[in-house]
Amino acid sequence: MELRHLRYFIAVAEELNFTRAAERLHIAQPPLSQQIQALEADLGVQLFERKKRPLQLTAAGQVLLTEARLVLATVERAIISTKRASLGEIGRLVVGANSSIANSVLPDILRVFRSRFGDVELVLRELTSFQQIQELRSRVIDVGFDRLPNENENDTALSFLPILQESLVIALPEQHPLAAKSKIPLKALADEPFVLPPPDLVPSYSQIINLCQQVGFTPKVVQQATWMITVLSLVAGGVGVALLPANAQNLVRKGVVYREIQGENLTRQLAVIWRRDDSSIILREFIAVTKDIAHQG
């Protein structure tokens, strides 16, 4: 049995006339009759009461008509879905995100992408920089975000695309003496206790330590914390100060104030990362939206 046999059968069953069905199918009537007879022989049942006028379906024919319509409808849906998948309109994308991108352009990226590709399932995983690289390599996530320079930039299996520059700000306890200033030189923090993420989990923070060393001191890290909201909670509790991307200011935390760094243009570059061998259309469209949003920003 082939799909064309089902189409022939449905045409005859709906027209209840071989001549009209043949005209509808743009074939001659004798070959159509032969095809229906061959279908009946293949199934071992009679589908039509040919002696009655007008032509009538048998009980078996009525069942086949219902099922045949379902089969052809399923085939049509499969064809449509296949074409949409080839255009990146349906499917699934797993996105790795950290606090920095989540507080920055990620909401705009998600909003625009969902508006253009509403039938694509987006799955977000909150991961550290280290975890994102590991899950990209193990194919758990499809795309992630991290800062440059990056120790994994020379990995030939990964692609890094810079999308924006992040400036840094100082996060202080609200009652800290330096909070009275609108801008604070980095070297003024030389004797301050610091709250920083562990460099092995957030490698980009080694760059911040280097920046401090360039102005003559090494941060006195009294507490490590991975997630930005935890860092801010520790700052609010007076544990120490922190250097954070400016987008941290989108998180309103009672007891924390933010101040610009005086005399230093301290920035970090943010990049979108994916596997070089991933040819997914959905991934390509997501990266295109990311570039658009970053450019507008």
PDB file of C-alpha atoms in Angstrom:
ATOM      1  CA  MET A   1       0.000   0.000   0.000  1.00  0.00           C
ATOM      2  CA  GLU A   2       1.238   3.460  -0.912  1.00  0.00           C
ATOM      3  CA  LEU A   3       0.000   6.907   0.023  1.00  0.00           C
ATOM      4  CA  ARG A   4      -1.401   7.379  -3.476  1.00  0.00           C
ATOM      5  CA  HIS A   5      -3.711   4.401  -2.885  1.00  0.00           C
ATOM      6  CA  LEU A   6      -5.127   6.167   0.165  1.00  0.00           C
ATOM      7  CA  ARG A   7      -5.578   9.371  -1.813  1.00  0.00           C
ATOM      8  CA  TYR A   8      -7.373   7.473  -4.578  1.00  0.00           C
ATOM      9  CA  PHE A   9      -9.595   5.739  -2.033  1.00  0.00           C
ATOM     10  CA  ILE A  10     -10.482   8.987  -0.231  1.00  0.00           C
ATOM     11  CA  ALA A  11     -11.419  10.663  -3.527  1.00  0.00           C
ATOM     12  CA  VAL A  12     -13.767   7.805  -4.489  1.00  0.00           C
ATOM     13  CA  ALA A  13     -15.198   7.596  -0.945  1.00  0.00           C
ATOM     14  CA  GLU A  14     -15.940  11.330  -0.895  1.00  0.00           C
ATOM     15  CA  GLU A  15     -17.325  11.521  -4.438  1.00  0.00           C
ATOM     16  CA  LEU A  16     -19.060   8.107  -4.305  1.00  0.00           C
ATOM     17  CA  ASN A  17     -18.536   8.054  -8.042  1.00  0.00           C
ATOM     18  CA  PHE A  18     -15.497   6.684  -9.905  1.00  0.00           C
ATOM     19  CA  THR A  19     -15.870   9.074 -12.835  1.00  0.00           C
ATOM     20  CA  ARG A  20     -15.984  12.225 -10.698  1.00  0.00           C
ATOM     21  CA  ALA A  21     -13.165  10.915  -8.512  1.00  0.00           C
ATOM     22  CA  ALA A  22     -11.012  10.273 -11.599  1.00  0.00           C
ATOM     23  CA  GLU A  23     -11.657  13.834 -12.827  1.00  0.00           C
ATOM     24  CA  ARG A  24     -10.730  15.190  -9.403  1.00  0.00           C
ATOM     25  CA  LEU A  25      -7.489  13.201  -9.421  1.00  0.00           C
ATOM     26  CA  HIS A  26      -6.736  14.058 -13.059  1.00  0.00           C
ATOM     27  CA  ILE A  27      -6.417  10.432 -14.060  1.00  0.00           C
ATOM     28  CA  ALA A  28      -8.484   8.115 -16.271  1.00  0.00           C
ATOM     29  CA  GLN A  29     -11.346   6.199 -14.706  1.00  0.00           C
ATOM     30  CA  PRO A  30     -10.246   2.628 -15.611  1.00  0.00           C
ATOM     31  CA  PRO A  31      -6.822   2.898 -13.897  1.00  0.00           C
ATOM     32  CA  LEU A  32      -8.548   4.352 -10.822  1.00  0.00           C
ATOM     33  CA  SER A  33     -10.900   1.394 -10.629  1.00  0.00           C
ATOM     34  CA  GLN A  34      -7.944  -0.976 -10.996  1.00  0.00           C
ATOM     35  CA  GLN A  35      -6.081   0.772  -8.155  1.00  0.00           C
ATOM     36  CA  ILE A  36      -9.101   0.502  -5.815  1.00  0.00           C
ATOM     37  CA  GLN A  37      -9.515  -3.188  -6.704  1.00  0.00           C
ATOM     38  CA  ALA A  38      -5.813  -3.740  -6.013  1.00  0.00           C
ATOM     39  CA  LEU A  39      -6.205  -1.992  -2.628  1.00  0.00           C
ATOM     40  CA  GLU A  40      -9.154  -4.216  -1.741  1.00  0.00           C
ATOM     41  CA  ALA A  41      -7.186  -7.297  -2.754  1.00  0.00           C
ATOM     42  CA  ASP A  42      -4.224  -6.171  -0.665  1.00  0.00           C
ATOM     43  CA  LEU A  43      -6.419  -5.596   2.398  1.00  0.00           C
ATOM     44  CA  GLY A  44      -8.570  -8.666   1.785  1.00  0.00           C
ATOM     45  CA  VAL A  45     -11.797  -6.678   2.286  1.00  0.00           C
ATOM     46  CA  GLN A  46     -14.448  -5.036   0.127  1.00  0.00           C
ATOM     47  CA  LEU A  47     -14.473  -1.258   0.509  1.00  0.00           C
ATOM     48  CA  PHE A  48     -17.435  -0.319  -1.699  1.00  0.00           C
ATOM     49  CA  GLU A  49     -20.927  -1.682  -2.359  1.00  0.00           C
ATOM     50  CA  ARG A  50     -20.732  -1.417  -6.156  1.00  0.00           C
ATOM     51  CA  LYS A  51     -24.192  -2.837  -6.838  1.00  0.00           C
ATOM     52  CA  LYS A  52     -25.903  -0.016  -5.006  1.00  0.00           C
ATOM     53  CA  ARG A  53     -26.597   3.336  -6.569  1.00  0.00           C
ATOM     54  CA  PRO A  54     -25.213   5.700  -5.619  1.00  0.00           C
ATOM     55  CA  LEU A  55     -21.990   3.922  -4.707  1.00  0.00           C
ATOM     56  CA  GLN A  56     -21.744   3.207  -0.970  1.00  0.00           C
ATOM     57  CA  LEU A  57     -18.970   2.423   1.484  1.00  0.00           C
ATOM     58  CA  THR A  58     -18.962  -0.859   3.338  1.00  0.00           C
ATOM     59  CA  ALA A  59     -18.418  -0.892   7.093  1.00  0.00           C
ATOM     60  CA  ALA A  60     -14.745  -1.662   6.426  1.00  0.00           C
ATOM     61  CA  GLY A  61     -14.603   1.200   3.929  1.00  0.00           C
ATOM     62  CA  GLN A  62     -15.998   3.658   6.482  1.00  0.00           C
ATOM     63  CA  VAL A  63     -13.290   2.671   8.985  1.00  0.00           C
ATOM     64  CA  LEU A  64     -10.557   2.991   6.337  1.00  0.00           C
ATOM     65  CA  LEU A  65     -11.851   6.422   5.314  1.00  0.00           C
ATOM     66  CA  THR A  66     -11.491   7.723   8.882  1.00  0.00           C
ATOM     67  CA  GLU A  67      -8.033   6.224   9.321  1.00  0.00           C
ATOM     68  CA  ALA A  68      -6.805   7.210   5.855  1.00  0.00           C
ATOM     69  CA  ARG A  69      -7.712  10.847   6.488  1.00  0.00           C
ATOM     70  CA  LEU A  70      -5.723  10.722   9.733  1.00  0.00           C
ATOM     71  CA  VAL A  71      -2.737   9.180   7.946  1.00  0.00           C
ATOM     72  CA  LEU A  72      -2.665  11.825   5.237  1.00  0.00           C
ATOM     73  CA  ALA A  73      -3.170  14.612   7.785  1.00  0.00           C
ATOM     74  CA  THR A  74      -0.207  13.249   9.774  1.00  0.00           C
ATOM     75  CA  VAL A  75       1.912  13.125   6.627  1.00  0.00           C
ATOM     76  CA  GLU A  76       1.009  16.715   5.800  1.00  0.00           C
ATOM     77  CA  ARG A  77       1.916  17.850   9.315  1.00  0.00           C
ATOM     78  CA  ALA A  78       5.191  15.976   9.071  1.00  0.00           C
ATOM     79  CA  ILE A  79       6.016  17.713   5.790  1.00  0.00           C
ATOM     80  CA  ILE A  80       5.151  21.137   7.201  1.00  0.00           C
ATOM     81  CA  SER A  81       7.105  20.510  10.405  1.00  0.00           C
ATOM     82  CA  THR A  82      10.113  19.294   8.449  1.00  0.00           C
ATOM     83  CA  LYS A  83      10.110  22.427   6.310  1.00  0.00           C
ATOM     84  CA  ARG A  84       9.720  24.667   9.370  1.00  0.00           C
ATOM     85  CA  ALA A  85      12.560  22.867  11.125  1.00  0.00           C
ATOM     86  CA  SER A  86      14.788  23.473   8.091  1.00  0.00           C
ATOM     87  CA  LEU A  87      14.008  27.200   8.441  1.00  0.00           C
ATOM     88  CA  GLY A  88      14.722  27.222  12.182  1.00  0.00           C
ATOM     89  CA  GLU A  89      11.081  27.933  13.024  1.00  0.00           C
ATOM     90  CA  ILE A  90      10.627  24.953  15.344  1.00  0.00           C
ATOM     91  CA  GLY A  91      12.974  22.927  17.515  1.00  0.00           C
ATOM     92  CA  ARG A  92      14.829  23.319  20.779  1.00  0.00           C
ATOM     93  CA  LEU A  93      17.758  25.439  21.963  1.00  0.00           C
ATOM     94  CA  VAL A  94      19.494  25.112  25.345  1.00  0.00           C
ATOM     95  CA  VAL A  95      21.114  28.382  26.471  1.00  0.00           C
ATOM     96  CA  GLY A  96      23.703  28.692  29.224  1.00  0.00           C
ATOM     97  CA  ALA A  97      23.589  31.976  31.141  1.00  0.00           C
ATOM     98  CA  ASN A  98      25.348  33.586  34.084  1.00  0.00           C
ATOM     99  CA  SER A  99      24.365  36.559  36.239  1.00  0.00           C
ATOM    100  CA  SER A 100      26.199  39.055  34.080  1.00  0.00           C
ATOM    101  CA  ILE A 101      24.382  38.312  30.821  1.00  0.00           C
ATOM    102  CA  ALA A 102      21.094  37.757  32.690  1.00  0.00           C
ATOM    103  CA  ASN A 103      21.300  41.288  34.120  1.00  0.00           C
ATOM    104  CA  SER A 104      22.399  42.745  30.798  1.00  0.00           C
ATOM    105  CA  VAL A 105      21.057  42.011  27.309  1.00  0.00           C
ATOM    106  CA  LEU A 106      19.699  38.480  27.791  1.00  0.00           C
ATOM    107  CA  PRO A 107      16.100  39.599  28.530  1.00  0.00           C
ATOM    108  CA  ASP A 108      16.027  41.601  25.278  1.00  0.00           C
ATOM    109  CA  ILE A 109      17.565  38.703  23.338  1.00  0.00           C
ATOM    110  CA  LEU A 110      14.933  36.295  24.652  1.00  0.00           C
ATOM    111  CA  ARG A 111      12.073  38.708  24.021  1.00  0.00           C
ATOM    112  CA  VAL A 112      13.050  39.349  20.391  1.00  0.00           C
ATOM    113  CA  PHE A 113      13.882  35.711  19.657  1.00  0.00           C
ATOM    114  CA  ARG A 114      10.579  34.478  21.087  1.00  0.00           C
ATOM    115  CA  SER A 115       8.672  37.062  19.065  1.00  0.00           C
ATOM    116  CA  ARG A 116      10.301  35.802  15.844  1.00  0.00           C
ATOM    117  CA  PHE A 117      10.470  32.085  16.639  1.00  0.00           C
ATOM    118  CA  GLY A 118       7.621  31.477  19.054  1.00  0.00           C
ATOM    119  CA  ASP A 119       7.493  27.734  18.381  1.00  0.00           C
ATOM    120  CA  VAL A 120      11.139  27.140  19.294  1.00  0.00           C
ATOM    121  CA  GLU A 121      11.545  25.744  22.798  1.00  0.00           C
ATOM    122  CA  LEU A 122      14.143  27.792  24.673  1.00  0.00           C
ATOM    123  CA  VAL A 123      15.673  26.108  27.721  1.00  0.00           C
ATOM    124  CA  LEU A 124      17.808  28.286  30.023  1.00  0.00           C
ATOM    125  CA  ARG A 125      20.438  26.834  32.328  1.00  0.00           C
ATOM    126  CA  GLU A 126      22.039  29.073  34.975  1.00  0.00           C
ATOM    127  CA  LEU A 127      25.712  28.123  34.942  1.00  0.00           C
ATOM    128  CA  THR A 128      29.079  29.534  35.893  1.00  0.00           C
ATOM    129  CA  SER A 129      31.572  30.316  33.127  1.00  0.00           C
ATOM    130  CA  PHE A 130      33.429  27.084  33.839  1.00  0.00           C
ATOM    131  CA  GLN A 131      30.233  25.028  33.737  1.00  0.00           C
ATOM    132  CA  GLN A 132      29.140  26.603  30.447  1.00  0.00           C
ATOM    133  CA  ILE A 133      32.360  25.583  28.711  1.00  0.00           C
ATOM    134  CA  GLN A 134      32.076  22.057  30.090  1.00  0.00           C
ATOM    135  CA  GLU A 135      28.443  21.703  29.012  1.00  0.00           C
ATOM    136  CA  LEU A 136      29.169  23.093  25.557  1.00  0.00           C
ATOM    137  CA  ARG A 137      31.870  20.481  25.071  1.00  0.00           C
ATOM    138  CA  SER A 138      29.619  17.706  26.343  1.00  0.00           C
ATOM    139  CA  ARG A 139      26.713  18.978  24.159  1.00  0.00           C
ATOM    140  CA  VAL A 140      24.387  19.614  27.096  1.00  0.00           C
ATOM    141  CA  ILE A 141      23.887  23.263  26.085  1.00  0.00           C
ATOM    142  CA  ASP A 142      23.956  24.742  22.585  1.00  0.00           C
ATOM    143  CA  VAL A 143      25.130  28.280  23.299  1.00  0.00           C
ATOM    144  CA  GLY A 144      26.539  30.255  26.211  1.00  0.00           C
ATOM    145  CA  PHE A 145      28.035  33.592  27.210  1.00  0.00           C
ATOM    146  CA  ASP A 146      31.414  34.381  28.754  1.00  0.00           C
ATOM    147  CA  ARG A 147      33.971  37.172  28.997  1.00  0.00           C
ATOM    148  CA  LEU A 148      37.088  37.845  26.963  1.00  0.00           C
ATOM    149  CA  PRO A 149      39.978  37.346  27.152  1.00  0.00           C
ATOM    150  CA  ASN A 150      39.179  33.703  27.830  1.00  0.00           C
ATOM    151  CA  GLU A 151      41.502  30.779  28.506  1.00  0.00           C
ATOM    152  CA  ASN A 152      39.406  28.657  26.121  1.00  0.00           C
ATOM    153  CA  GLU A 153      39.694  30.982  23.110  1.00  0.00           C
ATOM    154  CA  ASN A 154      42.242  28.689  21.470  1.00  0.00           C
ATOM    155  CA  ASP A 155      39.929  25.698  21.686  1.00  0.00           C
ATOM    156  CA  THR A 156      39.325  24.846  18.016  1.00  0.00           C
ATOM    157  CA  ALA A 157      36.026  23.163  18.906  1.00  0.00           C
ATOM    158  CA  LEU A 158      34.502  26.453  20.120  1.00  0.00           C
ATOM    159  CA  SER A 159      33.589  29.739  18.460  1.00  0.00           C
ATOM    160  CA  PHE A 160      33.724  33.053  20.347  1.00  0.00           C
ATOM    161  CA  LEU A 161      31.925  36.134  19.026  1.00  0.00           C
ATOM    162  CA  PRO A 162      32.402  39.415  20.953  1.00  0.00           C
ATOM    163  CA  ILE A 163      29.072  41.204  21.352  1.00  0.00           C
ATOM    164  CA  LEU A 164      29.545  44.057  23.845  1.00  0.00           C
ATOM    165  CA  GLN A 165      31.820  45.806  26.315  1.00  0.00           C
ATOM    166  CA  GLU A 166      30.951  45.858  30.023  1.00  0.00           C
ATOM    167  CA  SER A 167      32.267  48.623  32.257  1.00  0.00           C
ATOM    168  CA  LEU A 168      33.060  47.848  35.896  1.00  0.00           C
ATOM    169  CA  VAL A 169      31.687  49.550  39.009  1.00  0.00           C
ATOM    170  CA  ILE A 170      32.495  49.329  42.701  1.00  0.00           C
ATOM    171  CA  ALA A 171      29.826  47.861  44.989  1.00  0.00           C
ATOM    172  CA  LEU A 172      30.051  49.203  48.575  1.00  0.00           C
ATOM    173  CA  PRO A 173      28.113  48.798  51.794  1.00  0.00           C
ATOM    174  CA  GLU A 174      25.721  51.744  52.030  1.00  0.00           C
ATOM    175  CA  GLN A 175      27.418  53.134  55.161  1.00  0.00           C
ATOM    176  CA  HIS A 176      30.981  52.755  53.860  1.00  0.00           C
ATOM    177  CA  PRO A 177      33.068  55.984  54.120  1.00  0.00           C
ATOM    178  CA  LEU A 178      33.882  55.834  50.391  1.00  0.00           C
ATOM    179  CA  ALA A 179      30.165  55.809  49.558  1.00  0.00           C
ATOM    180  CA  ALA A 180      30.168  59.603  49.984  1.00  0.00           C
ATOM    181  CA  LYS A 181      32.206  59.924  46.794  1.00  0.00           C
ATOM    182  CA  SER A 182      30.608  59.808  43.336  1.00  0.00           C
ATOM    183  CA  LYS A 183      33.759  58.295  41.816  1.00  0.00           C
ATOM    184  CA  ILE A 184      36.446  56.263  43.536  1.00  0.00           C
ATOM    185  CA  PRO A 185      39.993  55.582  42.296  1.00  0.00           C
ATOM    186  CA  LEU A 186      40.744  51.868  42.203  1.00  0.00           C
ATOM    187  CA  LYS A 187      43.844  52.282  44.395  1.00  0.00           C
ATOM    188  CA  ALA A 188      41.605  53.626  47.192  1.00  0.00           C
ATOM    189  CA  LEU A 189      40.453  50.021  47.683  1.00  0.00           C
ATOM    190  CA  ALA A 190      43.967  48.770  48.460  1.00  0.00           C
ATOM    191  CA  ASP A 191      43.218  48.143  52.146  1.00  0.00           C
ATOM    192  CA  GLU A 192      39.600  47.065  51.705  1.00  0.00           C
ATOM    193  CA  PRO A 193      38.361  43.483  52.188  1.00  0.00           C
ATOM    194  CA  PHE A 194      37.026  42.077  48.911  1.00  0.00           C
ATOM    195  CA  VAL A 195      34.212  39.692  48.010  1.00  0.00           C
ATOM    196  CA  LEU A 196      35.082  37.981  44.719  1.00  0.00           C
ATOM    197  CA  PRO A 197      34.072  34.819  42.858  1.00  0.00           C
ATOM    198  CA  PRO A 198      36.572  31.947  42.896  1.00  0.00           C
ATOM    199  CA  PRO A 199      38.788  32.348  39.785  1.00  0.00           C
ATOM    200  CA  ASP A 200      38.562  28.615  39.005  1.00  0.00           C
ATOM    201  CA  LEU A 201      34.776  28.906  38.556  1.00  0.00           C
ATOM    202  CA  VAL A 202      34.748  32.430  37.075  1.00  0.00           C
ATOM    203  CA  PRO A 203      38.130  32.686  35.305  1.00  0.00           C
ATOM    204  CA  SER A 204      37.475  36.214  34.046  1.00  0.00           C
ATOM    205  CA  TYR A 205      37.892  37.526  37.606  1.00  0.00           C
ATOM    206  CA  SER A 206      41.605  36.856  37.359  1.00  0.00           C
ATOM    207  CA  GLN A 207      41.565  39.863  35.020  1.00  0.00           C
ATOM    208  CA  ILE A 208      40.107  42.020  37.790  1.00  0.00           C
ATOM    209  CA  ILE A 209      42.872  40.913  40.145  1.00  0.00           C
ATOM    210  CA  ASN A 210      45.378  41.886  37.466  1.00  0.00           C
ATOM    211  CA  LEU A 211      43.762  45.311  37.133  1.00  0.00           C
ATOM    212  CA  CYS A 212      44.192  45.885  40.871  1.00  0.00           C
ATOM    213  CA  GLN A 213      47.796  44.740  40.717  1.00  0.00           C
ATOM    214  CA  GLN A 214      48.470  47.234  37.929  1.00  0.00           C
ATOM    215  CA  VAL A 215      47.623  50.094  40.321  1.00  0.00           C
ATOM    216  CA  GLY A 216      49.776  48.656  43.094  1.00  0.00           C
ATOM    217  CA  PHE A 217      47.814  46.179  45.223  1.00  0.00           C
ATOM    218  CA  THR A 218      46.411  42.674  45.302  1.00  0.00           C
ATOM    219  CA  PRO A 219      42.802  42.423  46.523  1.00  0.00           C
ATOM    220  CA  LYS A 220      42.413  41.054  50.045  1.00  0.00           C
ATOM    221  CA  VAL A 221      39.739  38.463  49.363  1.00  0.00           C
ATOM    222  CA  VAL A 222      37.942  37.663  52.612  1.00  0.00           C
ATOM    223  CA  GLN A 223      35.013  35.827  51.103  1.00  0.00           C
ATOM    224  CA  GLN A 224      34.364  34.047  47.807  1.00  0.00           C
ATOM    225  CA  ALA A 225      30.899  33.866  46.217  1.00  0.00           C
ATOM    226  CA  THR A 226      29.945  32.650  42.752  1.00  0.00           C
ATOM    227  CA  TRP A 227      26.594  34.277  42.036  1.00  0.00           C
ATOM    228  CA  MET A 228      26.144  38.030  41.815  1.00  0.00           C
ATOM    229  CA  ILE A 229      23.123  38.110  44.123  1.00  0.00           C
ATOM    230  CA  THR A 230      25.209  36.353  46.798  1.00  0.00           C
ATOM    231  CA  VAL A 231      28.089  38.805  46.298  1.00  0.00           C
ATOM    232  CA  LEU A 232      25.685  41.711  46.775  1.00  0.00           C
ATOM    233  CA  SER A 233      24.221  40.144  49.918  1.00  0.00           C
ATOM    234  CA  LEU A 234      27.716  39.877  51.385  1.00  0.00           C
ATOM    235  CA  VAL A 235      28.502  43.487  50.434  1.00  0.00           C
ATOM    236  CA  ALA A 236      25.237  44.626  52.039  1.00  0.00           C
ATOM    237  CA  GLY A 237      26.261  42.737  55.167  1.00  0.00           C
ATOM    238  CA  GLY A 238      29.514  44.700  55.368  1.00  0.00           C
ATOM    239  CA  VAL A 239      31.727  41.698  54.616  1.00  0.00           C
ATOM    240  CA  GLY A 240      33.640  43.596  51.929  1.00  0.00           C
ATOM    241  CA  VAL A 241      33.539  45.515  48.678  1.00  0.00           C
ATOM    242  CA  ALA A 242      33.256  44.085  45.178  1.00  0.00           C
ATOM    243  CA  LEU A 243      34.102  44.943  41.598  1.00  0.00           C
ATOM    244  CA  LEU A 244      31.161  44.046  39.369  1.00  0.00           C
ATOM    245  CA  PRO A 245      29.986  44.675  35.810  1.00  0.00           C
ATOM    246  CA  ALA A 246      27.867  47.816  35.563  1.00  0.00           C
ATOM    247  CA  ASN A 247      24.771  45.749  34.796  1.00  0.00           C
ATOM    248  CA  ALA A 248      24.782  44.720  38.488  1.00  0.00           C
ATOM    249  CA  GLN A 249      23.072  48.049  39.088  1.00  0.00           C
ATOM    250  CA  ASN A 250      19.936  46.489  37.591  1.00  0.00           C
ATOM    251  CA  LEU A 251      19.743  44.489  40.828  1.00  0.00           C
ATOM    252  CA  VAL A 252      18.397  46.811  43.493  1.00  0.00           C
ATOM    253  CA  ARG A 253      19.850  45.485  46.769  1.00  0.00           C
ATOM    254  CA  LYS A 254      19.107  47.281  50.010  1.00  0.00           C
ATOM    255  CA  GLY A 255      22.314  48.250  51.770  1.00  0.00           C
ATOM    256  CA  VAL A 256      24.451  48.385  48.602  1.00  0.00           C
ATOM    257  CA  VAL A 257      25.562  51.433  46.615  1.00  0.00           C
ATOM    258  CA  TYR A 258      27.444  51.522  43.338  1.00  0.00           C
ATOM    259  CA  ARG A 259      30.180  53.964  42.386  1.00  0.00           C
ATOM    260  CA  GLU A 260      32.111  54.582  39.195  1.00  0.00           C
ATOM    261  CA  ILE A 261      35.854  53.931  39.057  1.00  0.00           C
ATOM    262  CA  GLN A 262      37.747  57.209  38.752  1.00  0.00           C
ATOM    263  CA  GLY A 263      40.485  57.650  36.181  1.00  0.00           C
ATOM    264  CA  GLU A 264      40.360  54.108  34.842  1.00  0.00           C
ATOM    265  CA  ASN A 265      38.443  52.897  31.805  1.00  0.00           C
ATOM    266  CA  LEU A 266      37.959  49.395  33.154  1.00  0.00           C
ATOM    267  CA  THR A 267      35.889  47.220  30.839  1.00  0.00           C
ATOM    268  CA  ARG A 268      35.425  43.570  30.051  1.00  0.00           C
ATOM    269  CA  GLN A 269      34.281  42.152  26.750  1.00  0.00           C
ATOM    270  CA  LEU A 270      31.340  39.771  26.628  1.00  0.00           C
ATOM    271  CA  ALA A 271      31.115  37.057  23.968  1.00  0.00           C
ATOM    272  CA  VAL A 272      28.576  34.500  22.799  1.00  0.00           C
ATOM    273  CA  ILE A 273      30.050  30.989  22.540  1.00  0.00           C
ATOM    274  CA  TRP A 274      28.971  27.888  20.631  1.00  0.00           C
ATOM    275  CA  ARG A 275      30.411  24.706  19.167  1.00  0.00           C
ATOM    276  CA  ARG A 276      32.113  25.310  15.861  1.00  0.00           C
ATOM    277  CA  ASP A 277      30.636  22.152  14.313  1.00  0.00           C
ATOM    278  CA  ASP A 278      27.038  23.011  15.262  1.00  0.00           C
ATOM    279  CA  SER A 279      25.186  23.791  12.020  1.00  0.00           C
ATOM    280  CA  SER A 280      21.770  24.275  13.652  1.00  0.00           C
ATOM    281  CA  ILE A 281      19.588  26.859  11.905  1.00  0.00           C
ATOM    282  CA  ILE A 282      18.013  27.707  15.267  1.00  0.00           C
ATOM    283  CA  LEU A 283      21.444  28.410  16.747  1.00  0.00           C
ATOM    284  CA  ARG A 284      22.336  30.595  13.778  1.00  0.00           C
ATOM    285  CA  GLU A 285      19.128  32.627  14.199  1.00  0.00           C
ATOM    286  CA  PHE A 286      19.740  32.994  17.949  1.00  0.00           C
ATOM    287  CA  ILE A 287      23.237  34.323  17.329  1.00  0.00           C
ATOM    288  CA  ALA A 288      21.864  36.732  14.709  1.00  0.00           C
ATOM    289  CA  VAL A 289      19.324  38.088  17.213  1.00  0.00           C
ATOM    290  CA  THR A 290      22.072  38.371  19.850  1.00  0.00           C
ATOM    291  CA  LYS A 291      24.235  40.412  17.474  1.00  0.00           C
ATOM    292  CA  ASP A 292      21.278  42.680  16.607  1.00  0.00           C
ATOM    293  CA  ILE A 293      20.442  43.356  20.257  1.00  0.00           C
ATOM    294  CA  ALA A 294      24.089  43.940  21.198  1.00  0.00           C
ATOM    295  CA  HIS A 295      24.504  46.342  18.268  1.00  0.00           C
ATOM    296  CA  GLN A 296      21.412  48.311  19.312  1.00  0.00           C
ATOM    297  CA  GLY A 297      22.694  48.454  22.880  1.00  0.00           C
TER     298      GLY A 297
END
